[in-house]
Structure formats: structure tokens, C-alpha cells
Coordinates of C-alpha atoms and ligand atoms in Angstrom, one line a residue:
M1 CA 88.2 -217.5 107.8
T2 CA 88.7 -216.0 104.5
R3 CA 89.5 -213.1 104.0
P4 CA 87.7 -210.5 101.5
P5 CA 89.3 -209.2 98.2
P6 CA 90.4 -206.1 98.5
P7 CA 88.5 -203.5 95.8
T8 CA 89.0 -204.0 92.4
A9 CA 90.3 -201.2 89.7
A10 CA 86.9 -200.0 89.1
D11 CA 86.0 -200.3 92.9
Q12 CA 89.0 -197.4 93.3
V13 CA 87.5 -195.3 90.5
A14 CA 84.3 -195.2 92.0
F15 CA 84.8 -194.5 95.7
L16 CA 86.7 -191.2 93.9
G17 CA 84.9 -190.1 91.9
R18 CA 81.9 -190.4 94.9
I19 CA 84.2 -188.5 97.1
E20 CA 84.8 -185.8 95.0
R21 CA 80.8 -185.4 94.4
L22 CA 80.5 -185.4 98.0
L23 CA 83.1 -182.3 97.7
S24 CA 81.3 -180.6 94.7
E25 CA 77.9 -181.4 95.8
G26 CA 77.2 -181.5 99.6
Q27 CA 76.0 -178.6 101.1
F28 CA 78.2 -177.0 103.4
V29 CA 77.4 -174.8 106.6
A30 CA 80.0 -175.7 108.9
T31 CA 83.5 -177.3 108.4
Y32 CA 82.3 -180.3 110.3
K33 CA 82.3 -182.8 107.0
Y34 CA 85.2 -182.0 105.9
A35 CA 86.9 -183.1 109.3
L36 CA 84.5 -186.1 109.2
L37 CA 86.5 -186.7 106.0
V38 CA 90.1 -186.7 107.2
A39 CA 89.0 -188.0 110.0
I40 CA 87.5 -191.3 108.8
A41 CA 90.8 -191.5 106.1
D42 CA 93.2 -190.9 109.3
L43 CA 91.4 -194.3 111.2
S44 CA 91.7 -196.3 108.4
V45 CA 95.2 -195.8 107.9
Q46 CA 95.5 -196.7 111.8
H47 CA 93.3 -199.4 112.1
G48 CA 92.2 -200.5 108.8
H49 CA 93.1 -203.4 106.2
D50 CA 93.8 -203.7 102.4
D51 CA 91.6 -205.9 101.7
G52 CA 88.1 -205.6 101.2
S53 CA 86.9 -206.1 105.3
E54 CA 84.5 -203.9 106.8
L55 CA 85.7 -201.5 109.8
D56 CA 83.9 -200.2 112.6
L57 CA 84.9 -197.4 113.9
P58 CA 84.0 -196.0 117.3
V59 CA 82.2 -192.5 116.8
R60 CA 84.6 -191.4 120.3
L61 CA 87.0 -192.5 118.6
I62 CA 86.3 -190.5 115.5
A63 CA 85.3 -187.0 118.0
E64 CA 89.0 -187.6 119.4
Q65 CA 90.2 -187.1 116.1
F66 CA 88.3 -184.2 115.7
I67 CA 89.8 -182.9 119.0
E68 CA 93.0 -183.3 117.1
L69 CA 92.5 -181.7 114.2
Y70 CA 91.0 -178.6 115.4
W71 CA 93.5 -177.8 117.9
R72 CA 95.6 -175.9 115.4
H73 CA 92.4 -174.2 114.4
S74 CA 91.5 -172.9 118.1
A75 CA 94.7 -171.2 119.0
P76 CA 94.4 -167.1 117.5
Y77 CA 95.5 -166.5 113.5
G78 CA 98.4 -164.1 113.8
R79 CA 98.1 -161.7 116.4
H80 CA 95.9 -159.3 114.8
S81 CA 92.8 -158.9 117.4
V82 CA 88.7 -158.5 115.8
G83 CA 86.9 -155.2 116.5
D84 CA 84.9 -157.4 119.5
G85 CA 88.1 -156.9 121.2
S86 CA 88.9 -160.9 121.7
Y87 CA 91.3 -162.2 120.2
G88 CA 91.4 -163.5 116.1
I89 CA 90.1 -167.2 116.4
L90 CA 88.7 -167.9 112.5
I91 CA 85.3 -168.6 112.3
Q92 CA 84.4 -172.1 110.7
N93 CA 80.6 -172.4 110.6
N94 CA 78.1 -170.1 108.6
G95 CA 76.9 -167.5 111.6
R96 CA 77.7 -168.5 115.0
Q97 CA 81.3 -169.9 115.5
A98 CA 81.2 -174.1 115.3
S99 CA 81.2 -175.5 118.8
I100 CA 84.2 -177.6 118.0
I101 CA 86.1 -174.3 118.5
D102 CA 84.5 -173.8 121.8
I103 CA 85.3 -176.9 123.3
V104 CA 89.2 -177.3 121.4
E105 CA 89.4 -173.5 123.2
K106 CA 88.4 -174.7 127.0
L107 CA 90.6 -177.2 126.4
R108 CA 93.6 -175.4 124.7
F109 CA 93.6 -172.2 127.7
Q110 CA 93.7 -175.0 130.5
H111 CA 96.1 -177.9 129.7
R112 CA 98.1 -175.9 126.2
K113 CA 99.5 -178.8 124.9
L114 CA 97.3 -181.8 123.3
T115 CA 99.5 -184.6 124.6
L116 CA 98.7 -182.7 128.6
A117 CA 95.0 -182.5 127.5
R118 CA 94.8 -186.2 126.0
A119 CA 95.7 -187.3 129.8
S120 CA 94.0 -184.8 131.6
A121 CA 90.4 -185.3 133.7
A122 CA 88.9 -183.2 131.7
W123 CA 89.2 -185.6 128.4
R124 CA 86.9 -187.8 128.6
G125 CA 83.8 -184.9 128.6
A126 CA 85.3 -183.1 125.8
V127 CA 85.2 -186.5 124.3
T128 CA 81.7 -187.3 124.9
R129 CA 80.6 -183.5 124.5
T130 CA 82.0 -183.5 120.3
A131 CA 81.5 -187.1 120.0
N132 CA 77.6 -186.4 120.1
L133 CA 78.1 -183.0 117.8
V134 CA 80.1 -185.5 115.3
D135 CA 77.2 -187.8 115.7
K136 CA 74.0 -184.9 115.8
M137 CA 76.3 -182.5 113.1
P138 CA 78.4 -183.7 109.6
L139 CA 78.0 -188.2 110.6
W140 CA 74.6 -188.0 109.2
R141 CA 74.9 -185.4 107.0
L142 CA 78.0 -186.1 104.5
Q143 CA 76.9 -188.8 102.4
V144 CA 73.1 -186.4 101.6
L145 CA 73.5 -184.3 98.3
R146 CA 71.1 -182.2 97.6
N147 CA 68.7 -184.3 95.8
E148 CA 70.2 -188.1 96.6
T149 CA 71.9 -189.9 99.2
L150 CA 74.8 -191.3 98.1
E151 CA 75.6 -194.0 101.6
F152 CA 78.9 -195.7 100.3
L153 CA 81.0 -194.9 103.3
Y154 CA 79.5 -196.4 106.5
A155 CA 76.2 -197.0 108.0
K156 CA 75.3 -197.0 111.3
S157 CA 77.0 -200.6 113.2
P158 CA 75.2 -203.3 114.9
I159 CA 77.7 -202.3 117.8
P160 CA 76.4 -199.2 120.2
G161 CA 78.0 -196.0 119.6
N162 CA 80.1 -197.4 116.7
I163 CA 79.7 -196.5 112.7
R164 CA 80.3 -199.6 110.1
L165 CA 82.7 -198.4 106.9
K166 CA 81.5 -200.2 103.9
P167 CA 83.2 -203.3 102.6
G168 CA 86.5 -201.9 101.1
V169 CA 86.2 -198.6 102.0
A170 CA 89.0 -198.4 105.2
A171 CA 90.9 -200.3 101.7
N172 CA 90.7 -197.2 99.6
F173 CA 90.7 -194.3 102.0
R174 CA 94.6 -196.3 103.1
R175 CA 95.2 -196.5 99.9
F176 CA 93.7 -192.8 98.8
H177 CA 95.1 -191.5 102.2
R178 CA 97.1 -188.5 100.3
M179 CA 94.8 -187.9 97.7
V180 CA 91.3 -187.6 99.7
I181 CA 92.9 -185.3 102.8
R182 CA 94.5 -183.0 100.3
M183 CA 90.9 -183.0 98.9
A184 CA 89.6 -182.3 101.3
Q185 CA 91.8 -180.3 102.5
S186 CA 91.7 -177.5 100.2
E187 CA 88.1 -177.6 100.4
W188 CA 88.4 -176.6 103.9
L189 CA 90.5 -173.7 103.0
R190 CA 88.0 -172.1 100.8
F191 CA 85.6 -172.3 102.9
I192 CA 87.1 -170.7 105.4
Q193 CA 88.4 -168.2 103.0
A194 CA 84.8 -167.2 101.8
L195 CA 83.7 -166.9 105.1
P196 CA 83.2 -163.4 105.3
G197 CA 83.4 -163.2 109.3
N198 CA 87.1 -164.1 108.5
A199 CA 87.7 -161.3 106.1
S200 CA 89.6 -159.0 108.3
L201 CA 91.7 -161.1 110.2
L202 CA 92.7 -163.0 106.5
G203 CA 94.2 -159.9 105.5
A204 CA 97.6 -159.7 105.0
T205 CA 99.0 -163.0 105.6
S206 CA 99.0 -165.6 103.0
D207 CA 99.9 -168.2 106.1
L208 CA 96.7 -169.4 106.1
G209 CA 96.9 -173.3 104.3
Q210 CA 100.5 -173.5 106.3
F211 CA 98.1 -172.6 109.4
L212 CA 95.2 -174.7 109.8
F213 CA 97.1 -177.7 107.7
G214 CA 101.6 -177.2 108.1
I215 CA 100.8 -176.9 104.1
E216 CA 104.5 -176.7 103.9
R217 CA 105.0 -172.6 101.1
T218 CA 108.0 -171.9 98.6
G219 CA 108.2 -168.4 98.9
L220 CA 111.2 -169.4 101.4
I221 CA 113.2 -168.9 98.4
R222 CA 113.0 -165.1 98.6
M223 CA 115.1 -164.9 101.7
I224 CA 118.4 -166.9 100.1
K225 CA 120.0 -163.7 99.2
P226 CA 118.9 -162.0 102.7
L227 CA 120.4 -164.6 104.1
A228 CA 123.8 -164.8 102.1
D229 CA 124.6 -161.3 103.3
I230 CA 123.8 -161.5 106.9
Q231 CA 125.8 -165.6 106.5
G232 CA 128.6 -164.1 105.4
Q233 CA 128.0 -166.3 102.5
R234 CA 128.6 -169.5 104.5
C235 CA 126.3 -173.2 105.7
L236 CA 125.2 -172.2 108.8
Y237 CA 126.1 -175.6 109.7
C238 CA 129.9 -176.0 108.4
S239 CA 130.6 -172.4 108.4
K240 CA 132.2 -173.2 105.0
H241 CA 131.4 -171.0 101.9
V242 CA 128.1 -171.8 100.2
D243 CA 127.2 -170.7 96.8
T244 CA 124.0 -172.1 95.7
G245 CA 122.3 -173.1 99.2
E246 CA 118.9 -173.9 100.8
I247 CA 117.1 -172.0 103.4
D248 CA 117.1 -175.1 106.4
H249 CA 114.4 -174.5 109.0
F250 CA 116.9 -174.4 112.1
V251 CA 114.5 -176.3 114.3
P252 CA 113.0 -179.2 111.8
W253 CA 109.8 -178.2 109.7
S254 CA 108.7 -181.9 110.5
R255 CA 108.5 -180.9 114.3
Y256 CA 107.2 -177.1 114.5
P257 CA 105.5 -176.5 110.5
R258 CA 105.4 -173.0 110.5
D259 CA 107.6 -170.5 108.8
L260 CA 109.0 -168.2 111.5
A261 CA 111.7 -165.9 109.6
H262 CA 114.8 -166.4 112.6
N263 CA 114.5 -170.4 112.3
L264 CA 115.5 -170.2 108.7
V265 CA 119.3 -170.4 107.8
L266 CA 121.0 -170.6 104.7
A267 CA 123.0 -174.2 104.6
H268 CA 124.6 -176.5 102.2
K269 CA 122.4 -178.8 100.0
Q270 CA 124.2 -181.5 101.6
C271 CA 124.4 -180.4 104.9
N272 CA 121.0 -179.9 104.3
R273 CA 120.0 -183.7 103.5
H274 CA 122.4 -185.2 106.3
K275 CA 120.9 -182.8 109.2
S276 CA 116.9 -183.6 107.7
D277 CA 114.6 -184.0 110.3
L278 CA 117.0 -183.9 113.0
L279 CA 117.3 -182.1 115.7
A280 CA 120.6 -179.5 115.1
A281 CA 124.0 -180.6 117.4
E282 CA 124.4 -177.6 120.5
T283 CA 126.8 -176.9 118.6
H284 CA 125.2 -175.9 115.8
L285 CA 122.2 -174.5 118.5
D286 CA 124.9 -171.6 120.2
R287 CA 125.8 -170.4 116.3
W288 CA 122.3 -170.2 115.4
L289 CA 121.4 -168.0 118.2
A290 CA 124.8 -166.1 117.8
R291 CA 123.2 -165.3 114.7
N292 CA 119.8 -164.0 115.7
Q293 CA 121.3 -161.8 118.4
A294 CA 123.4 -160.2 115.6
H295 CA 121.8 -159.7 113.2
G296 CA 118.2 -160.7 114.3
A297 CA 116.6 -156.9 112.8
A298 CA 118.1 -157.6 109.5
I299 CA 116.7 -160.9 109.3
T300 CA 113.7 -159.1 110.3
E301 CA 113.9 -156.5 107.5
A302 CA 114.6 -159.3 105.3
A303 CA 111.5 -161.5 106.2
R304 CA 108.6 -158.4 106.2
T305 CA 109.8 -158.0 102.2
A306 CA 109.3 -161.9 102.2
N307 CA 105.8 -161.8 103.4
I308 CA 107.2 -164.3 106.6
I309 CA 106.4 -164.0 109.6
V310 CA 108.6 -162.6 112.3
D311 CA 108.9 -163.0 115.9
L312 CA 111.9 -163.4 117.4
A313 CA 111.0 -164.4 120.8
G314 CA 108.6 -166.9 120.0
T315 CA 111.5 -168.7 117.8
V316 CA 113.5 -169.3 121.0
S317 CA 110.6 -170.3 122.9
V318 CA 109.7 -172.9 120.1
A319 CA 113.2 -173.6 119.7
G320 CA 113.2 -174.4 123.3
W321 CA 110.3 -176.9 123.0
A322 CA 111.8 -178.6 120.9
Y323 CA 115.4 -179.4 122.5
A324 CA 113.5 -179.9 126.1
H325 CA 110.9 -182.4 124.8
G326 CA 114.0 -183.8 122.2
A327 CA 115.9 -184.4 125.9
S328 CA 112.9 -185.8 127.6
L329 CA 113.4 -188.6 123.9
H330 CA 116.2 -189.0 124.4
A331 CA 116.9 -188.3 120.3
A332 CA 120.3 -188.5 118.5
T333 CA 121.5 -184.4 117.2
W334 CA 122.9 -184.2 113.7
L335 CA 126.3 -182.6 113.6
R336 CA 128.2 -183.4 110.4
G337 CA 127.5 -186.1 107.4
D338 CA 126.1 -188.7 109.0
E339 CA 127.7 -188.1 112.7
V340 CA 124.8 -187.9 115.5
E341 CA 125.4 -187.2 119.6
P342 CA 123.1 -187.4 122.1
L343 CA 122.2 -184.1 124.2
S344 CA 124.7 -182.8 126.7
G345 CA 122.3 -180.6 128.6
R346 CA 124.5 -177.5 127.1
W347 CA 121.1 -176.3 125.2
R348 CA 118.7 -175.4 128.1
S349 CA 122.1 -172.4 129.6
L350 CA 122.0 -171.6 125.7
L351 CA 118.8 -170.5 125.6
V352 CA 119.3 -168.9 128.9
E353 CA 122.2 -167.1 127.7
Y354 CA 120.5 -165.9 124.6
G355 CA 116.5 -166.2 125.7
Ligands
LIG401 ZN1 127.5 -177.1 105.1

């Protein structure tokens, strides 16, 4: 069987234009449509092809993506608690909280981690409830604009419980994945910010985009000077003098995308680049924990000025999580230059010692 040809340049432009119209002309009473767009884009990358073929997606699979997307969102935002004493989970709906948050919050409360939730007996039921929600709410509304239906993405599939992406749609999502995700995320963010119910939670903190989607921020530059003072103008990793260093996330950003003040270190550009997304070797962990113990208060003070989140105990616990995870995967840790080494297990006693 020959494969259908990939979308032409004209098809691609038309696709992007229609996505833009969905986001600007659609009516949004909850954040579900943004999540649906992100879920379909992600699934196209995971299961689709670059030619013009159609793609069947089970609604249950979309529901699983929903649970993952809302997983971050169902934790309290910061430590604020709202007037009625409940903890501050951001509202995702005009009026009552979105039902997806109730579903995910329960899972999260029982299982803490998404991987554990996935392996639990409760997962199937949560997926079923979410699939019903997806089917009832955004699935047949996403392509409806104010005065017009723009059914260009998908229709019902002859296979029960599936939708069928139209020819070339998966290929377009694959090609423009990053762009579509960014468009959907920025509208999602705006929607949450505009809900009056969220005003008290959003107050002073400014890491909402980061909390929801793990978007890296650029304000860290303000930590260079104070960290240089605290570290005696030395790189945390090689201990040599550093003139114009960089801020590095000790537990790599790719593993834990949130800026916690005590996770930030000053390092050489070169050291930072070599370390990349690897965990730092245990000898670095030792130095990092010692630095935080000796200078925890000074880092806290600098971070308050720079409007960066402070939670020393939480940061150490994130490190514990990252190293335990690394150990279970036999991950290589970065020592220096191109040198890596396995974990010896010393990380465990170090974390106890400083914890
Ligand atoms: Zn260095």
C-alpha cells in the first residue's frame, strides 16, 4: 500500500491558521480545550507519521494524557491557603473547579507520583471518568467557533471509543509541535491568570508558567552576584576561581523544572556545559550540601530579593528523590570534563548527614 503524500506547504499554512482561529475565536469556559490540543499534539508525535495518513486515537489514551497534564496543576500553588482554609489549588474553570482536578487530586493524594498512580488499581477508573469528561466537554466543542464549525482536526472514528485525525493532521502536529504547544500553553496561562478566583493565590509570586508547564525563567541572573560572594568566587564543581560564571541547577532542570533557591549554584560555563542534564557526582553533592548548610540563610536572603522560591528542606528532599531515582536507573553522574562515574551509594549517607 502506498502512503498518502505529506501535507503541502499550503496545507501547513492553512493548518496553523485554523489552530490560531480555534484559540482566538473559540469559547473557553474551562482549560480543557487547551489540554485537548496539547494532548492530541503529543499523541501525534508519539503515534503518528510524517506522511498524509489519518490517525486513530482512543479517547482513553487522550484521557491518560489529560491526567498527566493536570498532574502538576492539582498540587497547591505555593503555600498559600485561601479563605475557606482549603489549600490553594488553582481554579481551571469559570465557576466551580474543573472536575478533572478532583479526579487527579484524589489519585495524587493516594499515590504521590504519577508512575505509582499509573501502576495502581485506581488508574483504570480514573481514566474512565476522565474519558467520559473529555467526551462530554471539550472533544466535540474544540472545533466549534462562535458562528461556525471548523472540523479540520478530527471526526468520530468507525472504531468505537476512538477519534480519527483527518489526513495530514498528525503530520502537521508533528511538524509544528513546539509552536502548537506554546500557543496552547500561553492561552492556558492567560485563562488561569484572568479568573478572579485565582487572584489571591497569584498575588506576589511570579513563577506560574513554570509551575504549570515547567517553562524556564530568565530572572536567575540576579543570583550570580550573591552566589559568587557565598561561594568565594569559586565554581561549585571544580572549586577553581570563576570570573563570569553561570547559574546552574544542581539537580538538573530537566529532572525537576522548578527554581528553588538552594538548588542554584554558580559554576563555570564549561563545567555547566559538561554537566549538562546529568546528576552531579557524589563529591559535588557533598560540597553542595555543605554550602547550603553553611550559607543557607544568606542564600535565602538573596533569593527573597530576586523573587525566587525558598524551601531548603524541600530542595534537599528533591535531591534525595533525584539521586534515588538515578540509583535505581544506574545513571552515570558527572565528575569533571567528560568523566562520569556510577553512584556508590554515598549519596544516601550524605543526605542523611545534612538532611
Ligand atoms: Zn568549574
